[in-house]
Short mmCIF file of C-alpha atoms in Angstrom, two decimals:
data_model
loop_
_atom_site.label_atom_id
_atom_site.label_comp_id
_atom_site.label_asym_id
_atom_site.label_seq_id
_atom_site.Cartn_x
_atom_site.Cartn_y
_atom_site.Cartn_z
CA UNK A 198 0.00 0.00 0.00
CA UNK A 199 3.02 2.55 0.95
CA UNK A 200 4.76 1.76 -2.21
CA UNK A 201 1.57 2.71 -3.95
CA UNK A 202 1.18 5.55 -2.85
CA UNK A 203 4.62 6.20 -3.25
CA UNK A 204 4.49 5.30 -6.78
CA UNK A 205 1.62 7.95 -7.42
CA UNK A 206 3.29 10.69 -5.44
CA UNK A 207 5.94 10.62 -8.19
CA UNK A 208 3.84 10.09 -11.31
CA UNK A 209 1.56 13.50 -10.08
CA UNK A 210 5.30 15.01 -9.51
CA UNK A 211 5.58 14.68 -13.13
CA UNK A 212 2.23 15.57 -13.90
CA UNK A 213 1.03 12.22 -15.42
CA UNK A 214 -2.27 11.02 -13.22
CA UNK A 215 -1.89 7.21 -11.84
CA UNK A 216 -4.66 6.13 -13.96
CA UNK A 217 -3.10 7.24 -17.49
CA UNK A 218 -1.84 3.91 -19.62
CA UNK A 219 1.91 3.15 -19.94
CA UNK A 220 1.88 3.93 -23.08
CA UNK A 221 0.59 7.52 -22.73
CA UNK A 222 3.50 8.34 -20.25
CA UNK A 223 5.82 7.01 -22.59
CA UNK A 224 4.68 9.23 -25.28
CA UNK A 225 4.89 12.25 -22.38
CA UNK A 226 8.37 11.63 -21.44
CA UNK A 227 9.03 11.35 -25.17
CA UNK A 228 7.50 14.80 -25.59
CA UNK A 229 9.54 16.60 -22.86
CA UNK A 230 13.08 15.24 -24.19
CA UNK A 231 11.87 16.42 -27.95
CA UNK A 232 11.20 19.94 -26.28
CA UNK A 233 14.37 20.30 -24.40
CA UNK A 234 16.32 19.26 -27.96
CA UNK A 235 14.10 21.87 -29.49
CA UNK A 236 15.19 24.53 -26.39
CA UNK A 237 18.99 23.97 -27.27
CA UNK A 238 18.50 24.18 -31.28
CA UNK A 239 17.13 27.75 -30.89
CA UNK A 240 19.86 28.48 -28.36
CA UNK A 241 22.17 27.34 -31.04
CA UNK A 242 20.65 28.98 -33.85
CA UNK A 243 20.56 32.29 -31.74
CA UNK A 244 24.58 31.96 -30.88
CA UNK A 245 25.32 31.45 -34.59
CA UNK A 246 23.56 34.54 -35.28
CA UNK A 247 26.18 36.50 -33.05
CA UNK A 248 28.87 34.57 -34.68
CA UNK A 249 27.62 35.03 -38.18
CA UNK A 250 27.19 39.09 -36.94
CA UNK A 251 30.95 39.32 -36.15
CA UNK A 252 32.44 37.48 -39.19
CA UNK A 253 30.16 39.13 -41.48
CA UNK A 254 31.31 42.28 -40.19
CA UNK A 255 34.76 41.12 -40.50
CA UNK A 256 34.23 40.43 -43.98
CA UNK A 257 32.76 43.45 -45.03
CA UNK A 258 35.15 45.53 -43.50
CA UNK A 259 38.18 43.63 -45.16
CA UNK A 260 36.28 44.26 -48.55
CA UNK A 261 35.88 47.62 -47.81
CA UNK A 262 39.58 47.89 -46.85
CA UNK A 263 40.41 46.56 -49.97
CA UNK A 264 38.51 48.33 -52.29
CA UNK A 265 39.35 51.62 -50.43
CA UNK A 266 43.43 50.84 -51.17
CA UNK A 267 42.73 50.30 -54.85
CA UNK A 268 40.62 53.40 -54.96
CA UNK A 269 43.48 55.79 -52.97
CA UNK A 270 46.17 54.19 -55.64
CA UNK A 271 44.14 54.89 -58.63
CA UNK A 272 42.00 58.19 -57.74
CA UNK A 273 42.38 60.77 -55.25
CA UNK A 274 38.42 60.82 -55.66
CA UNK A 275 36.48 60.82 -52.13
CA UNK A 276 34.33 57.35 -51.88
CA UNK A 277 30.59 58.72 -52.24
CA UNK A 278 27.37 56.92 -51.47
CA UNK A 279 24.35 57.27 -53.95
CA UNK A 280 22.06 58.21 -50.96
CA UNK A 281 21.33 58.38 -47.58
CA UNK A 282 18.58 58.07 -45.06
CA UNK A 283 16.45 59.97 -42.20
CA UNK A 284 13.82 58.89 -40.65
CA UNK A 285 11.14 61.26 -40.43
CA UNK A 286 8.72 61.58 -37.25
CA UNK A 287 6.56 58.63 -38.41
CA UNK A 288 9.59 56.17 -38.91
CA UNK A 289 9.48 55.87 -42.11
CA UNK A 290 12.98 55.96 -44.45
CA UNK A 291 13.25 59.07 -46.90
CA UNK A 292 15.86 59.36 -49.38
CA UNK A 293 17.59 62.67 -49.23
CA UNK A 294 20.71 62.99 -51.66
CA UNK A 295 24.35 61.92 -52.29
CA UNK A 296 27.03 62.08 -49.77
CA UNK A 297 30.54 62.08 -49.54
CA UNK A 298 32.33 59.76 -47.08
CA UNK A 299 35.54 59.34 -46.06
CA UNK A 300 36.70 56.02 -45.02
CA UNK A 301 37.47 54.85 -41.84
CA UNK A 302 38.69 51.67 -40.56
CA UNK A 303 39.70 50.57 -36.92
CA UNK A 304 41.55 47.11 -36.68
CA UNK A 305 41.99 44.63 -34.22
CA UNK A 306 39.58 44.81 -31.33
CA UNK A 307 36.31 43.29 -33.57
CA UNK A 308 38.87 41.08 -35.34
CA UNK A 309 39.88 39.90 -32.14
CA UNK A 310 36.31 39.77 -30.87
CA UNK A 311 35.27 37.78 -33.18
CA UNK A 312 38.03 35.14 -32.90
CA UNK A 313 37.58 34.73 -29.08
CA UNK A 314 33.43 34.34 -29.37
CA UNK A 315 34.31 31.53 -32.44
CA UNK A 316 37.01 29.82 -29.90
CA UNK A 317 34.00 30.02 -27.21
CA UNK A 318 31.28 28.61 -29.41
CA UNK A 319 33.28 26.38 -31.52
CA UNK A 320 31.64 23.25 -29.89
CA UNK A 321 28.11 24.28 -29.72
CA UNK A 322 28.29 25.32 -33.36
CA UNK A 323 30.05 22.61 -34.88
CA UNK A 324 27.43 21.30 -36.91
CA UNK A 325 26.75 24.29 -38.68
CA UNK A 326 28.45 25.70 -41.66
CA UNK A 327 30.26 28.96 -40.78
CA UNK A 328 29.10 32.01 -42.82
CA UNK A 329 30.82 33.12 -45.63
CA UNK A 330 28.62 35.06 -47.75
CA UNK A 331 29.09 38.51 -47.99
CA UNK A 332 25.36 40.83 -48.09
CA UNK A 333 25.06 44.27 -48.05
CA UNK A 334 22.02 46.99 -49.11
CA UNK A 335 23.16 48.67 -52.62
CA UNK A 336 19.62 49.92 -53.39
CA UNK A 337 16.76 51.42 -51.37
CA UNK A 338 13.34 52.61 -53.04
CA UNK A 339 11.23 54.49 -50.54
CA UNK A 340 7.62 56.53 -51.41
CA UNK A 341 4.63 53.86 -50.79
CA UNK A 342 2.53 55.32 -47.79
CA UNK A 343 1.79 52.13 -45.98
CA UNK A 344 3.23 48.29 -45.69
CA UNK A 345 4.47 47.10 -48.89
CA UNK A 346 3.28 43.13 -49.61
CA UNK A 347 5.43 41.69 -52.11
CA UNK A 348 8.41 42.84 -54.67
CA UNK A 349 8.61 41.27 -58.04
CA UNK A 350 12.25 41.89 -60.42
CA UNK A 351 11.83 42.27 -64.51
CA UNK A 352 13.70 39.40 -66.43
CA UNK A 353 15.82 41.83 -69.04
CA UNK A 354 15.31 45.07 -67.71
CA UNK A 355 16.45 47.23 -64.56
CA UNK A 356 13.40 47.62 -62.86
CA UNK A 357 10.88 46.60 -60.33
CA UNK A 358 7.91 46.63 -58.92
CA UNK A 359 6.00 46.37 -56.04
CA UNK A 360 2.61 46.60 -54.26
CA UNK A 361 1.29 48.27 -50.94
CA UNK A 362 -1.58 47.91 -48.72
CA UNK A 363 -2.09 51.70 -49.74
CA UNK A 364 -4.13 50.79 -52.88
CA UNK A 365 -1.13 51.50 -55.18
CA UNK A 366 1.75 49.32 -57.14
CA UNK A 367 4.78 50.93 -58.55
CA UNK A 368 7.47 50.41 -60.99
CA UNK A 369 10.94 51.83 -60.12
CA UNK A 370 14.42 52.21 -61.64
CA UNK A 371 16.95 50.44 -60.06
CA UNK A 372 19.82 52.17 -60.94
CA UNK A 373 18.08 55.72 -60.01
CA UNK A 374 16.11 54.31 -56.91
CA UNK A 375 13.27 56.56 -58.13
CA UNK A 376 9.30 55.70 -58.80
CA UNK A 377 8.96 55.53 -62.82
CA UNK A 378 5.30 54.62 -62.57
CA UNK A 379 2.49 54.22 -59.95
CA UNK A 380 -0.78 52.15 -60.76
CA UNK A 381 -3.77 53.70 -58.61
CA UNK A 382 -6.52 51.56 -60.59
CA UNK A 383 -7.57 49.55 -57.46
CA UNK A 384 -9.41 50.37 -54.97
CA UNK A 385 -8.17 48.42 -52.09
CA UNK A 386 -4.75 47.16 -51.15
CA UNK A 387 -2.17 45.77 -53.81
CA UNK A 388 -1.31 42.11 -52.30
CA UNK A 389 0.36 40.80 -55.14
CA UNK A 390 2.49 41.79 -58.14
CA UNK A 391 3.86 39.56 -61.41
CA UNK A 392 5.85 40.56 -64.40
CA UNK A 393 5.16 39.27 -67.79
CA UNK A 394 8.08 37.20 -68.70
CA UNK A 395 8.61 38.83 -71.98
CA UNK A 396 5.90 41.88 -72.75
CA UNK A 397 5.33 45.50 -70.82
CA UNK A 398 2.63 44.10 -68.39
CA UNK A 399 1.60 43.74 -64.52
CA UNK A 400 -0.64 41.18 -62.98
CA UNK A 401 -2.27 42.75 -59.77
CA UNK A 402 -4.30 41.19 -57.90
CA UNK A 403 -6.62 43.11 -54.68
CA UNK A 404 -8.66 43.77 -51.54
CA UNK A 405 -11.16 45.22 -54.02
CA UNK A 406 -11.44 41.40 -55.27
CA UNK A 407 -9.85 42.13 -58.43
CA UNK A 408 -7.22 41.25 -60.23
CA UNK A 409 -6.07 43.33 -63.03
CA UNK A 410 -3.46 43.62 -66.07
CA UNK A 411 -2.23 47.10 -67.09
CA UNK A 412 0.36 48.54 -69.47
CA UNK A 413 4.21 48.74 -67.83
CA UNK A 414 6.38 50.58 -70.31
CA UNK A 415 8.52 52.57 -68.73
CA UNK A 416 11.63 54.46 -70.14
CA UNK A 417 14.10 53.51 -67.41
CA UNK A 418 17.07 54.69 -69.80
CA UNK A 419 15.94 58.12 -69.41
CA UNK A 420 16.00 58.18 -65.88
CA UNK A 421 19.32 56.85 -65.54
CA UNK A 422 20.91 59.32 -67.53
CA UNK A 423 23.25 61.54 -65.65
CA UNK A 424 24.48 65.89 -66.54
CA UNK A 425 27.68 65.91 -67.61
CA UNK A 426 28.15 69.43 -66.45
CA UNK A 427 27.12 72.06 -64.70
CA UNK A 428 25.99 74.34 -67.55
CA UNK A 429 23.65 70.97 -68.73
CA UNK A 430 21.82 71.25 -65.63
CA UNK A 431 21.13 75.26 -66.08
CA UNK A 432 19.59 74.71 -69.39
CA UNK A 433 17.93 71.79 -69.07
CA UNK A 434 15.47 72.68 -66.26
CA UNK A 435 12.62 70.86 -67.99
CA UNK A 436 14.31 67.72 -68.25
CA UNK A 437 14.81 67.71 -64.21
CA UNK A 438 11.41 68.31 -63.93
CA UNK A 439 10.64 65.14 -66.36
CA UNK A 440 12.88 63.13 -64.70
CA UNK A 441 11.88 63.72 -61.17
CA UNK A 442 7.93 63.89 -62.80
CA UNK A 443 6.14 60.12 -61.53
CA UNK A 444 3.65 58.99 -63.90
CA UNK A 445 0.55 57.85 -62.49
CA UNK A 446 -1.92 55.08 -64.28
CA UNK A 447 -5.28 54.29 -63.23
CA UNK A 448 -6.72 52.29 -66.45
CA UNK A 449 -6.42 48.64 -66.69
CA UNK A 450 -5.55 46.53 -70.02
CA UNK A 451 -7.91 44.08 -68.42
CA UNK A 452 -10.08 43.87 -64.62
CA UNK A 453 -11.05 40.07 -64.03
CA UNK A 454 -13.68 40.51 -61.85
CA UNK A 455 -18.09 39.73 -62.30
CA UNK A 456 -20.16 36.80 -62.22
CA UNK A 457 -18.15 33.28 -61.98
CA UNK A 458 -15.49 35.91 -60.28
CA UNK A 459 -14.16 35.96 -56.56
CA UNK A 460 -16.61 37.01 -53.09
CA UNK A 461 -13.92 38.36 -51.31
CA UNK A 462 -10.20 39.81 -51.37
CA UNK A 463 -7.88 38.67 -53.90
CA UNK A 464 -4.39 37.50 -52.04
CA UNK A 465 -2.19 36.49 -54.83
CA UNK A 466 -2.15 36.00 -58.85
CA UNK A 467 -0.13 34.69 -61.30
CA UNK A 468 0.93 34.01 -64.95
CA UNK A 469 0.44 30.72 -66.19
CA UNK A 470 3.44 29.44 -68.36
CA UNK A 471 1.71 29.76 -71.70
CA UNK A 472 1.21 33.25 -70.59
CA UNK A 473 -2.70 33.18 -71.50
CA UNK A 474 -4.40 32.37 -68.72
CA UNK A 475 -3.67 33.33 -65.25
CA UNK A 476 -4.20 32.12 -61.19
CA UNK A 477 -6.14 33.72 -58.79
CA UNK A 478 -6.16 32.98 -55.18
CA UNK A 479 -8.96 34.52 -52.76
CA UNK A 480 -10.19 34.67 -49.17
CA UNK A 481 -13.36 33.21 -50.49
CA UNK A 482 -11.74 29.57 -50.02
CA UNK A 483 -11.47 29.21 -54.01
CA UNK A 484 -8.27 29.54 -57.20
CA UNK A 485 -9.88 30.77 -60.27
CA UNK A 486 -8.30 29.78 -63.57
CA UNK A 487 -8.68 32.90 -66.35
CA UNK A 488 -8.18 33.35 -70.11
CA UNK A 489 -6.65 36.63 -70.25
CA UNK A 490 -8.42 37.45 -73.97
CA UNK A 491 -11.80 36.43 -73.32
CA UNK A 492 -11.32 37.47 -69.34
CA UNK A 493 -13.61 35.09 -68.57
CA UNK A 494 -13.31 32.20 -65.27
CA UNK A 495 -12.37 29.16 -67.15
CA UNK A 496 -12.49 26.88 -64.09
CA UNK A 497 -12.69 27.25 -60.33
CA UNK A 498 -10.24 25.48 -57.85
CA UNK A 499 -12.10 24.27 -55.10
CA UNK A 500 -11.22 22.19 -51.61
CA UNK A 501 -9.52 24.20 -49.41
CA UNK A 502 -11.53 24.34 -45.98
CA UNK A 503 -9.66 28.16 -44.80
CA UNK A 504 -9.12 31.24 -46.62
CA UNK A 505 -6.51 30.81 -49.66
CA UNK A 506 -2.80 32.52 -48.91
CA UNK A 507 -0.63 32.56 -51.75
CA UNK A 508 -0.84 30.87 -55.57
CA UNK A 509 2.24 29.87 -57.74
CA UNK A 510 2.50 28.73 -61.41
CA UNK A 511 5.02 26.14 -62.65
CA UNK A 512 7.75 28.01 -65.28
CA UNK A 513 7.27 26.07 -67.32
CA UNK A 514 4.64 23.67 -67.22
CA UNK A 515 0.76 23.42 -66.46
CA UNK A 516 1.42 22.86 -63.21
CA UNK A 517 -0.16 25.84 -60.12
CA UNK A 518 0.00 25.35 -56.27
CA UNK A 519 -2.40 27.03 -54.16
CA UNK A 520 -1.55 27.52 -50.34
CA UNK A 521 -4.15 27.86 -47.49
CA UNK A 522 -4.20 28.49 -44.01
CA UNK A 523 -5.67 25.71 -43.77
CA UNK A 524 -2.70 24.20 -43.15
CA UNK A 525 -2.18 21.93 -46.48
CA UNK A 526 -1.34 23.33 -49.55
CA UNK A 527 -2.59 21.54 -53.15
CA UNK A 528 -0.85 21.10 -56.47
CA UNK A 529 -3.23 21.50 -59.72
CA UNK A 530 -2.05 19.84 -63.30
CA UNK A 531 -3.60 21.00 -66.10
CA UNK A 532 -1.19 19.03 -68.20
CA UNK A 533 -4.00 16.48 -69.43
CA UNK A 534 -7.97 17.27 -70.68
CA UNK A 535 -8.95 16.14 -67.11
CA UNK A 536 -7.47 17.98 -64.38
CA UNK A 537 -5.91 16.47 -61.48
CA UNK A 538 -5.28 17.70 -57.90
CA UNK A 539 -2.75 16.47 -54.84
CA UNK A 540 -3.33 17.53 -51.34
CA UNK A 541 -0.18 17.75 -49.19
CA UNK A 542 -0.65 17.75 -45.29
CA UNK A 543 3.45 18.51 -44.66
CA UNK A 544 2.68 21.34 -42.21
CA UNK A 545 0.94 22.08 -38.71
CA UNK A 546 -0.51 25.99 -39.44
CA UNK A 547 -1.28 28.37 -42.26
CA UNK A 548 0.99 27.68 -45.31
CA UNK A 549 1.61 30.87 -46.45
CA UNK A 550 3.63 30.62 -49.91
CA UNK A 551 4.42 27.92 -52.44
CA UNK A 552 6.92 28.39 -54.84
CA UNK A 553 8.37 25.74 -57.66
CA UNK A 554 11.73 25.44 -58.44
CA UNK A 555 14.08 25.08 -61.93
CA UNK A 556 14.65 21.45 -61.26
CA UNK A 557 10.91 20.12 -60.30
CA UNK A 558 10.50 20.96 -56.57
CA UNK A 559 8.09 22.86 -54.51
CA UNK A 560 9.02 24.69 -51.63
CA UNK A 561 6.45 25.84 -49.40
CA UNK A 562 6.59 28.33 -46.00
CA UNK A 563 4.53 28.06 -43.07
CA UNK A 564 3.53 30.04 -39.90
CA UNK A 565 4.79 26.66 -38.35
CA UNK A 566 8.32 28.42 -38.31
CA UNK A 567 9.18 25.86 -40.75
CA UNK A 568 10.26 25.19 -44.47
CA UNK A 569 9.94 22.06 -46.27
CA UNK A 570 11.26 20.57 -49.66
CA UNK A 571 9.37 18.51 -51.75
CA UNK A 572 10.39 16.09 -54.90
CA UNK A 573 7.37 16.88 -57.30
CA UNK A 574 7.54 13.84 -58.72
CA UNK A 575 7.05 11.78 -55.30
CA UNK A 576 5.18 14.14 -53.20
CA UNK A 577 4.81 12.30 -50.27
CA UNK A 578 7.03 13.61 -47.50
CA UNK A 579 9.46 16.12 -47.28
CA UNK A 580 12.94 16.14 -48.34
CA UNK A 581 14.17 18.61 -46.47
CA UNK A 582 13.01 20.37 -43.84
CA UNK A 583 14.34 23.54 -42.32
CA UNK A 584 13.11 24.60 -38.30
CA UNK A 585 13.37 28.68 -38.20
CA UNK A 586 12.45 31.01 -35.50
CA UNK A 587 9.79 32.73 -36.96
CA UNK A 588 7.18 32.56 -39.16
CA UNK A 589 7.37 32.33 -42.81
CA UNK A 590 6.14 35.16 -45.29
CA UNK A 591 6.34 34.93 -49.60
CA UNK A 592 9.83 33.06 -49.92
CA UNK A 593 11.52 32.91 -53.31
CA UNK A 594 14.12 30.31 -54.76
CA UNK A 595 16.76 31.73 -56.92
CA UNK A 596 18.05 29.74 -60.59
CA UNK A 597 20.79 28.37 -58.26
CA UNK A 598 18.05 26.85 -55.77
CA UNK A 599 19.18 28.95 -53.12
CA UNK A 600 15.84 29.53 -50.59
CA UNK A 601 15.48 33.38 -49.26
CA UNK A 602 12.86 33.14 -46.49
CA UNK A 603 11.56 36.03 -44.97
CA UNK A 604 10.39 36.02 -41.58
CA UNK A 605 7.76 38.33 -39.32
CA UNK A 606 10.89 39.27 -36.78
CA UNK A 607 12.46 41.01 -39.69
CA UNK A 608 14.63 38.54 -40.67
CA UNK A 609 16.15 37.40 -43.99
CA UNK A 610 17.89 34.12 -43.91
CA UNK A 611 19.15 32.19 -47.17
CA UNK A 612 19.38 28.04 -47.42
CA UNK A 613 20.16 25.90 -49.77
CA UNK A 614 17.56 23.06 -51.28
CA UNK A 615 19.21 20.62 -48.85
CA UNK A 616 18.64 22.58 -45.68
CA UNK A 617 22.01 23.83 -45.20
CA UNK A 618 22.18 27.22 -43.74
CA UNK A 619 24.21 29.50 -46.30
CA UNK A 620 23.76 33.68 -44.51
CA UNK A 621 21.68 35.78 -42.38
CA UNK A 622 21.62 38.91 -44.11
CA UNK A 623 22.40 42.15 -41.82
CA UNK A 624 20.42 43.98 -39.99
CA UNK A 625 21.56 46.81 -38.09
CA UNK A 626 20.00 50.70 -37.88
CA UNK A 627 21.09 51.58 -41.33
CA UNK A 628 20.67 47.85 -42.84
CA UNK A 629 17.85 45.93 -42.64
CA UNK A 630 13.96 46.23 -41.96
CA UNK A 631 12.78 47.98 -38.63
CA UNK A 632 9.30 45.26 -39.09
CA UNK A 633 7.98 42.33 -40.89
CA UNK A 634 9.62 41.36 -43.60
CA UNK A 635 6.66 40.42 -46.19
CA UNK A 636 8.17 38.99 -49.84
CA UNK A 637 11.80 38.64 -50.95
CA UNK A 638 12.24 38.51 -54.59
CA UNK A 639 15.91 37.09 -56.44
CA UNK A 640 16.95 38.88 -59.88
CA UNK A 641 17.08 35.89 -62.77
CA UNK A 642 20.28 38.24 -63.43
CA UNK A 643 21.75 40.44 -61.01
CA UNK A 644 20.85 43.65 -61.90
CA UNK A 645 23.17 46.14 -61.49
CA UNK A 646 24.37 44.64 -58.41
CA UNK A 647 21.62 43.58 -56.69
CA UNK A 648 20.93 39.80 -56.76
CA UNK A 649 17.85 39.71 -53.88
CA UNK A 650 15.11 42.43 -53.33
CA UNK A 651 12.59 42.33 -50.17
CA UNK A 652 10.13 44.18 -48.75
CA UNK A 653 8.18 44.92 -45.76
CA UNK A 654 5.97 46.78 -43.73
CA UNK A 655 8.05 49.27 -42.62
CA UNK A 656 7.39 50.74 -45.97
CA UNK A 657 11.26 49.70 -47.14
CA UNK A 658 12.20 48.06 -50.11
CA UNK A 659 15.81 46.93 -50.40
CA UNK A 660 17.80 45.84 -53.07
CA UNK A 661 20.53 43.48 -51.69
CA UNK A 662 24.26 42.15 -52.91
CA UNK A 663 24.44 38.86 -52.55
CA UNK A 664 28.16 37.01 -53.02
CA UNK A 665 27.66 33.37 -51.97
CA UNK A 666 30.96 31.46 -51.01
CA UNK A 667 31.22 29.62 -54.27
CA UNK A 668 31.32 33.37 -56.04
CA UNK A 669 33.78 34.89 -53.17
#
C-alpha cells in the first residue's frame, strides 16, 4: 500500500495522473526530451547569429579595406554613397541625396572579438556551416505610404515593382532608386504583383477582389541618364522636372472581376506558363483559372476548408499550387484534358507561400516556423526540412536553388535546397527592416548589383548584394 502511494506521489510530480496507460506516459516523457532538444536548437541557432554578426562584419570591413586601397592608388576621388537616409517623425525611411564619405577603418579589437566568441562557441556550433557570404544593401526605393506586400524583379530590364496595402503598385528604376510609374486603378490594397516574362505588363491582384493587367512601359534609360556638367543642368530645367515627374496610371488593359469571379479579397495571382491564362487565389476559399483574352473564369479550384494565402505557377509547365491556411497546400495539373489535384498535409498551421523550383521541386513556407522541400515527382514527404524562429512570409528560390525566407521578426535568412544554412543577411539601424519582412524577390540576373530584393511593412524596399561562397 506505501509503495503505492509512493508510486503515485511521483507520477503526479511529473504531472502524469496514476490512472493514465503506460503507453501515454511514454509518449509524455518522449515529448519533454523532444522539447528540451528543441530549447537547445534555438539556443544554437541564436549563438550562430552573433557569430555570423561578427564574421560578417569582419568580412565586409576587409572588402571595404580593400577596395578603399585600390581606390586611394588609382584616384584621389572621395568614396561617395548614392544616398542616404532619415527617418522622419513617423519612422518611415526618406531618401535625401548623395554624400561624400571618407573612409574609416579601426583594426583589431572586432577582429579579435570575433576570434575569441568563435574559440567560445566552436563546440556548440560545430554542426553548422560557418558564414561566408558577404550581403550588403546597394539599393533602397522608398515613397509607398503604408506596408508594402510583395516585390517582383523584370527578367531583361532594370526595374521593379511592387505593391502596398495603400491601394497602389509601382514600378521603379533600379539604378536611379526613383518611382517611374504608380498604378492607382484599385481600390483596395495591392497584395500581389507579377511581371510578364517577356511583354510590358503587370498582374495585380486586390482587396477590391480584383485582379487586373495594365500597361508597364517605362523608359528607365531616361532616368538613368546623368548631366555631364554644370551648364547641362542650367539649361535643361525641364528635363529635371521630367525626370523627377512620376507617372501615375489608373486604367487597366484588363479587370477580371463579375459573375463566376471571386466574393472576397484577392491574395495572390499569377501568370500561367503559356502566358494566356492566369491564377487567382482569394479569401473566399477558391483559385480561379482565367483566359486573359476572353477574361472570362475558365475553371474554379475548389477544396480548401480556410481562406486561400498565396498561388504559384510552374515556369514552365501546367502545373499551379495554391496555399491555405488551412494548413495543407494543393498542387493542380492542367497538363491532361482532365485535371488532377494532390493535397499535401506537410505542415501544422497556415501555409503561407508555395513556390516551384528550376529542377521540379516545390518549396512551401509556413507560420509553423518551418520550411519544407518537396520532390514533385514523389510528393509524399518532405525532403528537407528547415526549423526557423519565426514565421514564414512569400519566400523565393533563386536559378541556383538557393531559398530566401523572410520572416515576421524582420529577418532574412538564405538556405540551400538541402537545408544547409548558407547567410543571415544584416540587420543593423542603417541595414535591414525595422518590421515584418513580407516577400523577398531574387533577380534571374543580377541587376546592377543587386541579386535579392525584399520588402516589408516598414514601408522599405531593399535591393541586396548577394556574393555566396562559391562566387567569393
Amino acid at each position: 500500500m506505501k509503495s503505492s502511494k509512493n508510486r503515485s506521489s511521483r507520477l503526479e510530480d511529473m504531472g502524469i495522473p496514476d490512472e493514465v496507460p503506460f503507453r501515454s506516459r511514454l509518449h509524455y516523457l518522449f515529448a519533454q526530451i523532444e522539447k528540451e532538444f528543441e530549447l537547445l536548437y534555438l539556443e544554437n541557432l541564436h549563438l550562430q547569429d552573433k557569430l555570423d554578426g561578427y564574421v560578417n562584419k569582419e568580412s565586409l570591413q576587409s572588402h571595404e579595406r580593400t577596395a578603399t586601397n585600390q581606390c586611394n592608388v588609382s584616384s584621389s576621388a572621395p568614396l561617395t554613397v548614392v544616398s542616404h537616409e532619415e527617418t522622419d517623425a513617423a519612422g518611415t525611411a526618406v531618401v535625401t541625396g548623395s554624400k561624400s564619405l571618407k573612409s574609416k577603418f579601426s583594426s583589431g579589437g572586432k577582429v579579435k572579438a570575433s576570434h575569441k566568441i568563435k574559440a567560445q562557441t566552436s563546440r556548440i556550433v560545430s554542426s553548422f556551416k560557418n558564414q561566408s557570404a558577404v550581403s550588403s544593401v546597394m539599393r533602397e526605393f522608398c515613397g509607398h505610404k503604408d506596408g508594402v506586400w510583395q516585390v517582383a524583379a523584370k527578367f531583361g530590364q532594370p526595374i521593379l515593382g511592387t505593391s502596398s496595402a495603400d491601394h497602389t503598385a509601382c514600378i521603379w528604376g533600379i539604378e536611379s532608386g526613383r518611382c517611374l510609374l504608380q498604378y492607382t486603378g484599385h481600390a483596395g490594397s495591392v497584395n500581389s504583383i507579377k511581371f510578364h516574362h517577356n511583354r510590358d505588363l503587370v498582374l495585380t491582384g486586390s482587396g477590391d477582389g480584383t485582379a487586373h493587367i495594365w500597361q508597364a512601359a517605362v523608359n528607365w534609360e531616361v532616368s538613368k541618364k546623368g548631366h555631364s556638367s554644370e551648364e547641362e543642368l542650367d539649361d535643361s530645367d525641364e528635363q529635371v522636372e521630367d525626370r523627377d515627374r512620376v507617372d501615375t496610371l489608373r486604367t487597366p488593359l484588363c479587370e477580371f472581376t463579375g459573375p463566376g469571379g471571386h466574393l472576397s479579397v484577392v491574395v495572390a495571382a499569377d501568370w500561367l506558363s503559356n502566358m494566356d491564362q492566369i491564377i487567382t487565389g482569394s479569401w473566399d476559399r477558391i483559385a480561379i483559372l482565367w483566359d486573359v483574352e476572353t477574361r472570362e473564369p475558365l475553371q474554379p479550384l475548389s477544396g480548401h476548408d480556410h481562406e486561400l494565402t498565396h498561388v504559384s505557377a510552374h515556369p514552365t509547365q501546367r502545373l499551379v499550387v495554391t496555399a491555405s491556411r488551412d494548413s495543407t497546400f494543393r498542387l493542380w495539373d492542367f497538363r491532361d484534358p482532365i485535371s488532377g489535384v494532390s493535397v499535401f498535409q506537410g505542415h501544422t498551421e497556415s501555409v503561407t507561400s508555395t513556390v516551384f523550383t528550376r529542377d521540379d521541386k516545390v518549396v512551401s513556407g509556413s507560420d509553423d516556423r518551418t520550411v519544407k522541400v518537396w520532390e514533385l515527382r514523389n510528393m509524399r514527404s518532405a525532403l528537407t526540412t528547415i526549423r526557423t524562429d519565426s514565421s514564414v512570409n512569400r519566400l523565393a528560390v533563386s536559378n541556383g536553388g538557393i531559398i530566401a525566407i523572410p520572416h515576421d521578426n524582420r529577418q532574412i535568412r538564405l538556405f540551400d535546397l538541402n537545408g544547409q544554412r548558407i547567410a543571415r543577411l544584416p540587420r543593423t539601424s542603417r541595414q535591414g527592416h525595422r518590421r515584418m519582412v513580407s516577400s523577398v524577390a531574387w533577380a534571374e540576373e543580377p541587376l546592377l548589383n543587386c541579386d535579392l530584393f525584399s520588402c516589408g511593412f516598414d514601408r522599405r524596399v531593399f535591393g541586396w548584394s548577394v556574393v555566396l561562397p562559391k562566387d567569393n
